[in-house]
């Protein structure tokens, strides 16, 4: 049987990291089994859903590198793929259940339901529908309808027995029917309830495996009951533990990043995010932890290796993958990525700072020193910022880092005088440094640190030889002169 998985987001806001991971796991599982991945938009909540949010959602999933074989944009044989367009189907199946006597109209008001719920909780019982409307006579129903009251429709849960299933992640599960209570499948306004539309669509779309958040675990027996009543084949369900922050609390904006948008805004690379997320609550066997493509991640994805405990989102780990992704990107692609990140940070564009003929060397030089659009982060580290290096190498060079200044004064004016003299005879980097070493009798950091500080304003950064080439002899001379001034004090 062909494996078919799906992701079924509600377009009500930015895609949470946890949901993005759910989407990725489903896509990986399908791809790893030569199957299909379906995107279904659950937009039955008309007030909170919007077309713009759906567009952003699709774009963000695409950004992450996910591709779906069926969906609202891709089409497919099981459409429509937006729940808001499936009303006729829902009505058909609700009628089927009603014709079988499996539903009944419920006129209870939200206030009445809340009261009953409170009483149950106070008595230490799990809240469930008490069955007020379960046995209304036809006359009673007619009388209320005549008064203009609009009923919701409840599904009649069998009084005895239990529903069992084996969760793909958590193993055997058992829910006693008496704890479930008759539940609403169609609201008073005619819109289908989540339990109904979600489960029905999975069955109608031929979904074989569903990985979703553990908050849905208790919904599963209800959905299985509906599918059983309708004689439909249910998918296998697996419930994923939450993604939490380092403090163990549900991941939220407070932790820095919580949505895929947040990560995109910081200029993370899709492959870095994908590699990190594929390991967020799922372990790969390969110990060398190398960066993998979607296909490689999919081939080794294994449900048996999904963790039962909450996954801790750790931005340091994500940055590790970002480093690997950057190292794996070609110069041309890296330039585009740098440009995008720098431009998004606002102000000047990278293109206006870096001369065209020096682009490639610039990319090769600062490659090990860039990580994110660091200016967007609160813990701004200029050493990792593309714009910082562009300005340092091609701008006015009018700022010095604290360490840089200290290195200049430690070296003293004499050092730079010798450097300037040496520069006249040695325009190339290597002979220049050799000459400086012999005139100053310095080696190692004592030799290189002041030079680096003079040329870049800092004591850490890219290879000096490449910086030298990027600056050119005239610029090197000016910066050494300026350093000599500063060192004089
Ligand atoms: N629309 C539901 C959600 O976003 C889908 C849950 C599911 O995957 O079954 O929570």
CSV table of C-alpha atoms and ligand atoms in Angstrom, one decimal:
chain,number,residue,atom,x,y,z
A,1,UNK,CA,0.0,0.0,0.0
A,2,UNK,CA,1.2,3.4,-0.9
A,3,UNK,CA,2.2,5.5,2.1
A,4,UNK,CA,0.3,8.8,2.3
A,5,UNK,CA,1.0,11.4,4.9
A,6,UNK,CA,-0.3,14.9,5.3
A,7,UNK,CA,0.1,18.1,7.1
A,8,UNK,CA,-3.1,19.9,8.0
A,9,UNK,CA,-2.4,23.3,9.3
A,10,UNK,CA,-5.0,26.0,10.2
A,11,UNK,CA,-4.0,29.2,8.5
A,12,UNK,CA,-4.5,31.3,11.6
A,13,UNK,CA,-1.0,32.6,12.2
A,14,UNK,CA,2.7,32.1,11.7
A,15,UNK,CA,3.9,28.5,11.5
A,16,UNK,CA,5.2,27.5,14.9
A,17,UNK,CA,8.5,25.7,15.1
A,18,UNK,CA,6.7,22.6,16.5
A,19,UNK,CA,4.2,22.6,13.6
A,20,UNK,CA,6.9,23.0,11.1
A,21,UNK,CA,8.7,20.0,12.6
A,22,UNK,CA,5.4,18.0,12.4
A,23,UNK,CA,5.1,18.9,8.7
A,24,UNK,CA,8.8,17.9,8.1
A,25,UNK,CA,8.4,14.5,9.9
A,26,UNK,CA,5.3,13.7,7.8
A,27,UNK,CA,7.1,14.7,4.6
A,28,UNK,CA,10.2,12.7,5.5
A,29,UNK,CA,8.2,9.6,6.4
A,30,UNK,CA,6.4,9.7,3.1
A,31,UNK,CA,9.5,10.4,1.0
A,32,UNK,CA,11.4,7.7,2.9
A,33,UNK,CA,8.7,5.2,1.8
A,34,UNK,CA,8.3,6.3,-1.7
A,35,UNK,CA,5.0,7.7,-0.7
A,36,UNK,CA,3.0,10.9,-1.1
A,37,UNK,CA,2.7,14.0,1.1
A,38,UNK,CA,-0.5,15.9,1.1
A,39,UNK,CA,-1.2,19.5,2.3
A,40,UNK,CA,-4.7,20.2,3.6
A,41,UNK,CA,-5.7,23.6,4.8
A,42,UNK,CA,-8.0,23.4,7.8
A,43,UNK,CA,-9.8,26.7,7.5
A,44,UNK,CA,-13.2,26.0,9.0
A,45,UNK,CA,-12.7,28.8,11.5
A,46,UNK,CA,-13.6,31.5,9.0
A,47,UNK,CA,-12.9,34.3,11.5
A,48,UNK,CA,-9.3,33.4,12.3
A,49,UNK,CA,-8.3,32.0,8.9
A,50,UNK,CA,-7.3,34.2,6.0
A,51,UNK,CA,-6.1,33.8,2.5
A,52,UNK,CA,-3.0,35.9,3.3
A,53,UNK,CA,-2.1,33.6,6.1
A,54,UNK,CA,-2.5,30.6,3.9
A,55,UNK,CA,-0.2,32.2,1.3
A,56,UNK,CA,2.5,32.8,4.0
A,57,UNK,CA,2.1,29.3,5.3
A,58,UNK,CA,2.6,27.7,1.9
A,59,UNK,CA,5.5,30.0,1.2
A,60,UNK,CA,7.2,29.2,4.5
A,61,UNK,CA,6.7,25.4,4.1
A,62,UNK,CA,8.2,25.8,0.6
A,63,UNK,CA,11.1,27.8,2.0
A,64,UNK,CA,11.9,24.9,4.4
A,65,UNK,CA,12.2,22.8,1.3
A,66,UNK,CA,9.0,20.8,1.6
A,67,UNK,CA,7.1,19.7,-1.5
A,68,UNK,CA,3.7,18.2,-1.5
A,69,UNK,CA,2.2,16.1,-4.3
A,70,UNK,CA,-1.3,17.2,-3.5
A,71,UNK,CA,-2.6,20.4,-2.0
A,72,UNK,CA,-4.6,23.6,-2.5
A,73,UNK,CA,-2.0,24.9,-5.0
A,74,UNK,CA,-0.9,21.6,-6.5
A,75,UNK,CA,-4.4,20.1,-6.9
A,76,UNK,CA,-4.9,16.3,-6.9
A,77,UNK,CA,-7.5,13.6,-7.1
A,78,UNK,CA,-8.7,14.0,-3.5
A,79,UNK,CA,-9.5,17.7,-3.6
A,80,UNK,CA,-10.6,20.2,-2.7
A,81,UNK,CA,-7.7,20.6,-0.3
A,82,UNK,CA,-9.2,23.5,1.7
A,83,UNK,CA,-11.8,22.4,4.3
A,84,UNK,CA,-13.8,25.6,3.6
A,85,UNK,CA,-14.5,24.1,0.1
A,86,UNK,CA,-15.6,20.7,1.4
A,87,UNK,CA,-18.9,21.6,3.0
A,88,UNK,CA,-21.0,19.5,0.6
A,89,UNK,CA,-18.9,16.4,1.5
A,90,UNK,CA,-19.3,17.0,5.2
A,91,UNK,CA,-23.0,17.4,4.8
A,92,UNK,CA,-23.2,14.1,2.9
A,93,UNK,CA,-21.4,12.2,5.6
A,94,UNK,CA,-23.3,13.9,8.5
A,95,UNK,CA,-26.5,12.9,6.8
A,96,UNK,CA,-25.2,9.3,6.6
A,97,UNK,CA,-24.5,9.2,10.3
A,98,UNK,CA,-27.9,10.8,11.0
A,99,UNK,CA,-29.7,8.3,8.8
A,100,UNK,CA,-28.0,5.5,10.8
A,101,UNK,CA,-29.3,7.1,14.0
A,102,UNK,CA,-25.7,7.9,15.2
A,103,UNK,CA,-26.4,11.6,15.8
A,104,UNK,CA,-28.8,13.8,17.6
A,105,UNK,CA,-29.6,17.5,17.8
A,106,UNK,CA,-28.4,19.2,20.9
A,107,UNK,CA,-29.9,22.5,22.1
A,108,UNK,CA,-27.7,23.0,25.2
A,109,UNK,CA,-26.4,26.6,25.4
A,110,UNK,CA,-22.7,27.3,26.1
A,111,UNK,CA,-23.7,28.6,29.6
A,112,UNK,CA,-25.5,25.3,30.4
A,113,UNK,CA,-22.6,23.3,29.1
A,114,UNK,CA,-20.2,25.3,31.2
A,115,UNK,CA,-22.2,24.8,34.3
A,116,UNK,CA,-22.4,21.1,33.9
A,117,UNK,CA,-18.7,21.0,33.2
A,118,UNK,CA,-18.0,22.9,36.4
A,119,UNK,CA,-20.1,20.6,38.5
A,120,UNK,CA,-18.3,17.6,37.1
A,121,UNK,CA,-14.9,19.0,37.8
A,122,UNK,CA,-16.0,20.0,41.3
A,123,UNK,CA,-17.1,16.4,41.8
A,124,UNK,CA,-13.7,15.2,40.6
A,125,UNK,CA,-15.0,13.6,37.5
A,126,UNK,CA,-13.6,14.2,34.0
A,127,UNK,CA,-15.9,16.6,32.2
A,128,UNK,CA,-18.0,15.1,29.4
A,129,UNK,CA,-21.3,15.8,27.9
A,130,UNK,CA,-24.0,14.6,30.4
A,131,UNK,CA,-26.5,13.7,27.7
A,132,UNK,CA,-29.2,16.3,28.3
A,133,UNK,CA,-30.4,16.1,24.7
A,134,UNK,CA,-29.6,12.5,24.0
A,135,UNK,CA,-33.1,11.3,24.2
A,136,UNK,CA,-35.3,14.2,23.1
A,137,UNK,CA,-38.5,13.1,21.4
A,138,UNK,CA,-39.3,14.2,17.9
A,139,UNK,CA,-42.0,16.5,19.3
A,140,UNK,CA,-39.5,18.1,21.7
A,141,UNK,CA,-37.0,18.6,19.0
A,142,UNK,CA,-39.7,20.1,16.7
A,143,UNK,CA,-40.9,22.4,19.4
A,144,UNK,CA,-37.5,23.9,20.0
A,145,UNK,CA,-36.7,24.2,16.3
A,146,UNK,CA,-40.0,26.0,15.9
A,147,UNK,CA,-38.9,28.5,18.5
A,148,UNK,CA,-36.0,29.3,16.2
A,149,UNK,CA,-33.4,27.5,18.3
A,150,UNK,CA,-30.5,26.1,16.2
A,151,UNK,CA,-29.1,22.8,17.4
A,152,UNK,CA,-25.6,21.5,17.2
A,153,UNK,CA,-25.3,17.9,16.1
A,154,UNK,CA,-23.7,15.3,18.5
A,155,UNK,CA,-22.3,11.9,17.7
A,156,UNK,CA,-23.6,9.1,19.8
A,157,UNK,CA,-20.7,7.4,21.4
A,158,UNK,CA,-21.4,3.8,22.3
A,159,UNK,CA,-22.1,3.5,26.0
A,160,UNK,CA,-19.9,0.5,26.6
A,161,UNK,CA,-16.6,-0.7,25.5
A,162,UNK,CA,-13.4,1.0,24.6
A,163,UNK,CA,-11.4,2.2,21.6
A,164,UNK,CA,-7.9,0.9,21.3
A,165,UNK,CA,-5.2,1.8,18.9
A,166,UNK,CA,-1.4,1.5,18.7
A,167,UNK,CA,0.2,4.9,18.5
A,168,UNK,CA,3.1,5.0,16.1
A,169,UNK,CA,5.2,6.9,18.7
A,170,UNK,CA,3.6,6.0,22.1
A,171,UNK,CA,2.5,2.4,21.6
A,172,UNK,CA,-0.8,0.9,22.8
A,173,UNK,CA,-3.6,3.3,23.8
A,174,UNK,CA,-7.0,2.6,25.3
A,175,UNK,CA,-9.9,4.9,25.9
A,176,UNK,CA,-13.1,3.8,27.7
A,177,UNK,CA,-16.2,5.1,25.8
A,178,UNK,CA,-17.9,6.1,29.0
A,179,UNK,CA,-15.1,8.7,29.5
A,180,UNK,CA,-15.6,10.2,26.0
A,181,UNK,CA,-19.1,11.5,26.1
A,182,UNK,CA,-21.2,12.4,23.0
A,183,UNK,CA,-19.4,15.1,21.1
A,184,UNK,CA,-20.3,17.7,18.6
A,185,UNK,CA,-19.6,17.0,15.0
A,186,UNK,CA,-21.5,19.9,13.5
A,187,UNK,CA,-21.8,23.3,15.2
A,188,UNK,CA,-25.1,25.2,15.5
A,189,UNK,CA,-24.0,27.5,12.7
A,190,UNK,CA,-23.6,24.4,10.4
A,191,UNK,CA,-19.8,24.3,10.4
A,192,UNK,CA,-18.2,20.9,10.9
A,193,UNK,CA,-16.3,20.4,14.2
A,194,UNK,CA,-12.6,19.5,14.1
A,195,UNK,CA,-13.1,15.9,15.2
A,196,UNK,CA,-15.4,15.3,12.3
A,197,UNK,CA,-13.8,17.1,9.4
A,198,UNK,CA,-10.2,16.3,10.3
A,199,UNK,CA,-10.8,12.5,10.7
A,200,UNK,CA,-13.2,12.3,7.8
A,201,UNK,CA,-10.8,14.1,5.4
A,202,UNK,CA,-7.9,11.8,6.4
A,203,UNK,CA,-10.0,8.8,5.5
A,204,UNK,CA,-11.4,10.3,2.3
A,205,UNK,CA,-7.9,11.4,1.2
A,206,UNK,CA,-6.5,7.9,1.7
A,207,UNK,CA,-4.0,9.1,4.4
A,208,UNK,CA,-2.2,6.1,5.8
A,209,UNK,CA,-0.1,7.7,8.5
A,210,UNK,CA,-0.7,10.8,10.6
A,211,UNK,CA,2.1,12.3,12.8
A,212,UNK,CA,0.7,15.2,14.8
A,213,UNK,CA,1.0,17.0,18.1
A,214,UNK,CA,0.3,15.1,21.3
A,215,UNK,CA,-2.4,17.7,22.1
A,216,UNK,CA,-4.5,15.7,19.7
A,217,UNK,CA,-4.0,12.3,21.4
A,218,UNK,CA,-7.4,12.5,23.2
A,219,UNK,CA,-9.1,13.4,19.9
A,220,UNK,CA,-8.0,10.2,18.2
A,221,UNK,CA,-10.6,7.8,19.8
A,222,UNK,CA,-13.4,10.1,18.8
A,223,UNK,CA,-12.1,10.2,15.2
A,224,UNK,CA,-11.7,6.5,15.1
A,225,UNK,CA,-15.3,6.1,16.3
A,226,UNK,CA,-16.6,8.3,13.5
A,227,UNK,CA,-14.5,6.4,10.8
A,228,UNK,CA,-15.7,3.1,12.2
A,229,UNK,CA,-19.3,4.2,12.1
A,230,UNK,CA,-18.9,5.3,8.5
A,231,UNK,CA,-17.0,2.1,7.6
A,232,UNK,CA,-14.0,4.1,6.4
A,233,UNK,CA,-10.3,3.1,6.8
A,234,UNK,CA,-8.6,5.2,9.5
A,235,UNK,CA,-4.9,6.1,9.2
A,236,UNK,CA,-2.3,5.1,11.8
A,237,UNK,CA,-1.7,7.9,14.2
A,238,UNK,CA,1.5,8.9,16.0
A,239,UNK,CA,1.5,11.7,18.5
A,240,UNK,CA,4.7,13.9,18.9
A,241,UNK,CA,5.8,15.4,22.1
A,242,UNK,CA,5.9,19.2,22.3
A,243,UNK,CA,8.8,21.4,21.3
A,244,UNK,CA,9.8,23.3,24.4
A,245,UNK,CA,12.4,26.0,25.2
A,246,UNK,CA,15.5,25.4,27.3
A,247,UNK,CA,13.4,26.1,30.4
A,248,UNK,CA,11.0,23.3,29.6
A,249,UNK,CA,8.1,25.7,28.8
A,250,UNK,CA,6.2,25.6,25.5
A,251,UNK,CA,8.4,27.3,23.0
A,252,UNK,CA,7.2,30.9,22.5
A,253,UNK,CA,8.5,34.3,21.3
A,254,UNK,CA,9.9,34.8,24.8
A,255,UNK,CA,12.6,32.2,23.9
A,256,UNK,CA,13.8,34.2,21.0
A,257,UNK,CA,12.5,32.3,18.1
A,258,UNK,CA,9.2,30.4,18.0
A,259,UNK,CA,8.0,30.5,14.5
A,260,UNK,CA,9.5,29.6,11.2
A,261,UNK,CA,9.1,33.3,10.3
A,262,UNK,CA,11.5,34.2,13.1
A,263,UNK,CA,14.1,31.9,11.8
A,264,UNK,CA,13.7,33.1,8.2
A,265,UNK,CA,14.0,36.7,9.4
A,266,UNK,CA,17.4,35.9,10.9
A,267,UNK,CA,18.6,34.5,7.6
A,268,UNK,CA,18.9,30.9,8.7
A,269,UNK,CA,19.4,28.6,5.7
A,270,UNK,CA,16.6,26.2,4.9
A,271,UNK,CA,18.9,23.2,4.9
A,272,UNK,CA,20.2,24.1,8.4
A,273,UNK,CA,16.7,24.4,9.8
A,274,UNK,CA,15.7,21.2,8.1
A,275,UNK,CA,18.7,19.3,9.4
A,276,UNK,CA,18.1,20.6,12.9
A,277,UNK,CA,14.4,20.0,12.9
A,278,UNK,CA,14.8,16.5,11.6
A,279,UNK,CA,16.8,15.8,14.8
A,280,UNK,CA,14.4,17.7,17.1
A,281,UNK,CA,12.9,14.7,19.0
A,282,UNK,CA,14.2,12.2,16.4
A,283,UNK,CA,17.6,10.6,16.4
A,284,UNK,CA,19.6,9.7,13.4
A,285,UNK,CA,21.9,6.8,13.7
A,286,UNK,CA,24.9,8.3,11.9
A,287,UNK,CA,27.2,9.5,14.6
A,288,UNK,CA,29.2,12.0,12.6
A,289,UNK,CA,26.0,14.1,12.3
A,290,UNK,CA,26.7,15.4,8.8
A,291,UNK,CA,24.5,17.8,6.9
A,292,UNK,CA,22.1,15.8,4.8
A,293,UNK,CA,19.8,16.6,1.9
A,294,UNK,CA,16.0,16.1,2.2
A,295,UNK,CA,16.3,12.8,0.4
A,296,UNK,CA,19.1,11.6,2.7
A,297,UNK,CA,17.2,12.7,5.8
A,298,UNK,CA,14.1,10.9,4.5
A,299,UNK,CA,15.9,7.7,3.7
A,300,UNK,CA,17.1,7.4,7.3
A,301,UNK,CA,14.0,8.8,9.0
A,302,UNK,CA,12.6,6.1,11.4
A,303,UNK,CA,9.4,6.4,13.5
A,304,UNK,CA,11.0,4.1,16.0
A,305,UNK,CA,13.6,6.8,16.8
A,306,UNK,CA,11.1,9.5,17.7
A,307,UNK,CA,11.4,10.5,21.3
A,308,UNK,CA,8.6,10.3,23.8
A,309,UNK,CA,9.8,13.2,25.8
A,310,UNK,CA,9.5,16.9,25.0
A,311,UNK,CA,12.1,18.2,22.5
A,312,UNK,CA,14.2,21.1,23.7
A,313,UNK,CA,14.7,23.7,21.1
A,314,UNK,CA,18.3,24.9,21.3
A,315,UNK,CA,19.4,27.8,19.1
A,316,UNK,CA,23.0,26.9,19.6
A,317,UNK,CA,22.4,23.6,18.0
A,318,UNK,CA,20.6,25.3,15.2
A,319,UNK,CA,23.6,27.6,14.7
A,320,UNK,CA,25.8,24.6,14.4
A,321,UNK,CA,23.8,23.4,11.5
A,322,UNK,CA,23.8,26.9,10.1
A,323,UNK,CA,27.6,26.8,10.1
A,324,UNK,CA,27.6,23.5,8.2
A,325,UNK,CA,25.1,24.7,5.7
A,326,UNK,CA,27.1,27.8,5.0
A,327,UNK,CA,30.3,25.7,4.5
A,328,UNK,CA,28.3,23.6,2.0
A,329,UNK,CA,27.1,26.5,-0.1
A,330,UNK,CA,28.7,27.6,-3.3
A,331,UNK,CA,30.3,31.1,-3.5
A,332,UNK,CA,27.5,32.3,-5.9
A,333,UNK,CA,24.7,31.0,-3.7
A,334,UNK,CA,26.4,32.4,-0.6
A,335,UNK,CA,26.6,35.8,-2.2
A,336,UNK,CA,22.8,35.7,-2.8
A,337,UNK,CA,22.2,34.6,0.8
A,338,UNK,CA,24.5,37.3,2.2
A,339,UNK,CA,22.8,39.9,0.0
A,340,UNK,CA,19.4,38.9,1.1
A,341,UNK,CA,20.3,38.9,4.8
A,342,UNK,CA,22.1,42.2,4.7
A,343,UNK,CA,19.4,43.9,2.7
A,344,UNK,CA,16.7,42.6,5.0
A,345,UNK,CA,18.6,44.2,7.9
A,346,UNK,CA,17.8,47.5,6.3
A,347,UNK,CA,19.9,50.6,5.5
A,348,UNK,CA,22.5,50.0,2.8
A,349,UNK,CA,22.6,47.2,0.4
A,350,UNK,CA,25.5,44.8,0.3
A,351,UNK,CA,25.9,45.4,-3.5
A,352,UNK,CA,26.5,49.1,-2.9
A,353,UNK,CA,29.3,48.4,-0.5
A,354,UNK,CA,31.2,45.5,-2.1
A,355,UNK,CA,32.8,46.3,-5.5
A,356,UNK,CA,31.6,43.9,-8.1
A,357,UNK,CA,35.1,42.7,-9.0
A,358,UNK,CA,35.8,41.8,-5.4
A,359,UNK,CA,32.6,39.9,-4.7
A,360,UNK,CA,33.9,36.4,-5.0
A,361,UNK,CA,37.0,37.0,-3.0
A,362,UNK,CA,34.8,38.8,-0.4
A,363,UNK,CA,32.6,35.7,-0.1
A,364,UNK,CA,35.5,33.4,0.1
A,365,UNK,CA,37.2,35.5,2.7
A,366,UNK,CA,34.3,36.1,5.1
A,367,UNK,CA,32.6,32.7,4.6
A,368,UNK,CA,33.9,31.3,8.0
A,369,UNK,CA,32.9,34.5,9.8
A,370,UNK,CA,29.3,34.9,9.0
A,371,UNK,CA,26.4,33.1,10.5
A,372,UNK,CA,23.1,35.1,10.5
A,373,UNK,CA,21.7,38.5,9.9
A,374,UNK,CA,23.2,39.2,13.3
A,375,UNK,CA,22.0,42.8,13.4
A,376,UNK,CA,18.5,41.4,14.0
A,377,UNK,CA,19.5,39.6,17.1
A,378,UNK,CA,19.6,41.0,20.5
A,379,UNK,CA,22.9,39.5,21.3
A,380,UNK,CA,24.5,41.1,18.3
A,381,UNK,CA,27.9,39.8,17.5
A,382,UNK,CA,29.4,41.8,14.7
A,383,UNK,CA,32.1,39.2,14.1
A,384,UNK,CA,29.3,37.0,12.5
A,385,UNK,CA,27.7,39.7,10.5
A,386,UNK,CA,28.1,40.1,6.7
A,387,UNK,CA,27.4,43.9,6.8
A,388,UNK,CA,30.0,44.3,9.5
A,389,UNK,CA,32.7,42.7,7.3
A,390,UNK,CA,31.6,44.6,4.2
A,391,UNK,CA,31.8,47.9,5.9
A,392,UNK,CA,35.1,47.0,7.6
A,393,UNK,CA,36.7,46.0,4.3
A,394,UNK,CA,35.2,48.6,2.0
A,395,UNK,CA,33.8,51.3,4.1
A,396,UNK,CA,35.5,54.2,5.9
A,397,UNK,CA,36.9,52.0,8.6
A,398,UNK,CA,36.0,54.6,11.1
A,399,UNK,CA,35.4,52.3,14.1
A,400,UNK,CA,37.7,50.2,16.2
A,401,UNK,CA,36.7,47.4,18.5
A,402,UNK,CA,38.0,47.6,22.1
A,403,UNK,CA,40.3,44.7,21.6
A,404,UNK,CA,41.6,46.2,18.4
A,405,UNK,CA,42.5,49.5,20.1
A,406,UNK,CA,44.3,47.7,22.9
A,407,UNK,CA,46.3,45.7,20.4
A,408,UNK,CA,47.4,48.9,18.6
A,409,UNK,CA,48.6,50.6,21.8
A,410,UNK,CA,50.3,47.3,23.0
A,411,UNK,CA,52.2,47.1,19.8
A,412,UNK,CA,53.3,50.8,20.0
A,413,UNK,CA,54.0,53.3,17.3
A,414,UNK,CA,57.4,51.8,16.4
A,415,UNK,CA,55.7,48.6,15.1
A,416,UNK,CA,53.7,50.5,12.6
A,417,UNK,CA,56.6,52.7,11.5
A,418,UNK,CA,58.5,49.5,10.7
A,419,UNK,CA,55.4,48.1,9.0
A,420,UNK,CA,55.0,51.2,6.8
A,421,UNK,CA,58.7,51.2,5.8
A,422,UNK,CA,58.4,47.5,4.9
A,423,UNK,CA,55.3,48.1,2.9
A,424,UNK,CA,57.1,50.3,0.4
A,425,UNK,CA,59.4,47.5,-0.6
A,426,UNK,CA,56.9,44.6,-0.2
A,427,UNK,CA,53.4,45.2,-1.7
A,428,UNK,CA,52.6,41.5,-1.4
A,429,UNK,CA,51.4,40.0,1.9
A,430,UNK,CA,53.9,37.2,2.4
A,431,UNK,CA,57.1,39.1,1.8
A,432,UNK,CA,55.7,42.0,3.8
A,433,UNK,CA,55.0,39.8,6.9
A,434,UNK,CA,58.4,38.1,6.6
A,435,UNK,CA,60.1,41.5,6.5
A,436,UNK,CA,58.1,42.7,9.4
A,437,UNK,CA,58.9,39.6,11.4
A,438,UNK,CA,62.6,40.2,10.9
A,439,UNK,CA,62.6,44.0,11.6
A,440,UNK,CA,60.4,43.7,14.7
A,441,UNK,CA,61.8,40.3,15.8
A,442,UNK,CA,58.2,39.4,16.7
A,443,UNK,CA,56.4,36.1,16.0
A,444,UNK,CA,52.9,34.6,16.4
A,445,UNK,CA,50.2,36.7,17.9
A,446,UNK,CA,52.6,39.5,18.8
A,447,UNK,CA,53.3,39.9,15.1
A,448,UNK,CA,49.8,39.3,13.6
A,449,UNK,CA,47.5,40.8,16.2
A,450,UNK,CA,48.5,44.4,15.8
A,451,UNK,CA,48.5,44.0,12.0
A,452,UNK,CA,45.0,42.5,12.1
A,453,UNK,CA,43.8,45.3,14.4
A,454,UNK,CA,45.2,47.9,12.1
A,455,UNK,CA,43.5,46.4,9.0
A,456,UNK,CA,40.2,45.4,10.5
A,457,UNK,CA,39.7,47.2,13.8
A,458,UNK,CA,39.4,43.8,15.6
A,459,UNK,CA,41.6,41.0,16.8
A,460,UNK,CA,39.5,38.2,15.3
A,461,UNK,CA,38.3,37.7,11.8
A,462,UNK,CA,39.0,36.2,8.4
A,463,UNK,CA,42.4,35.2,6.9
A,464,UNK,CA,44.8,38.2,6.9
A,465,UNK,CA,46.2,37.3,3.5
A,466,UNK,CA,42.8,37.6,1.9
A,467,UNK,CA,41.9,40.7,3.7
A,468,UNK,CA,45.2,42.2,2.4
A,469,UNK,CA,44.1,41.3,-1.1
A,470,UNK,CA,40.7,42.8,-0.7
A,471,UNK,CA,41.9,46.0,0.7
A,472,UNK,CA,44.7,46.6,-1.8
A,473,UNK,CA,48.1,48.2,-1.2
A,474,UNK,CA,46.9,51.8,-0.9
A,475,UNK,CA,44.2,51.1,1.6
A,476,UNK,CA,46.6,48.9,3.6
A,477,UNK,CA,49.0,51.9,3.8
A,478,UNK,CA,46.3,54.3,4.9
A,479,UNK,CA,45.2,51.9,7.7
A,480,UNK,CA,48.7,51.4,8.9
A,481,UNK,CA,49.2,55.1,9.0
A,482,UNK,CA,46.1,55.5,11.0
A,483,UNK,CA,47.1,52.8,13.4
A,484,UNK,CA,50.5,54.5,13.8
A,485,UNK,CA,48.6,57.6,14.9
A,486,UNK,CA,46.5,55.8,17.4
A,487,UNK,CA,49.4,53.8,18.8
A,488,UNK,CA,51.3,57.1,19.4
A,489,UNK,CA,48.4,57.9,21.8
B,1,LIG,N1,-5.6,21.7,12.0
B,1,LIG,C1,-5.1,20.9,13.1
B,1,LIG,C2,-4.0,21.7,13.8
B,1,LIG,O1,-3.4,22.5,13.3
B,1,LIG,C3,-4.6,19.6,12.6
B,1,LIG,C4,-4.3,18.6,13.6
B,1,LIG,C5,-3.9,17.3,12.9
B,1,LIG,O2,-2.8,17.2,12.4
B,1,LIG,O3,-4.7,16.3,12.9
B,1,LIG,O4,-3.8,21.4,15.0
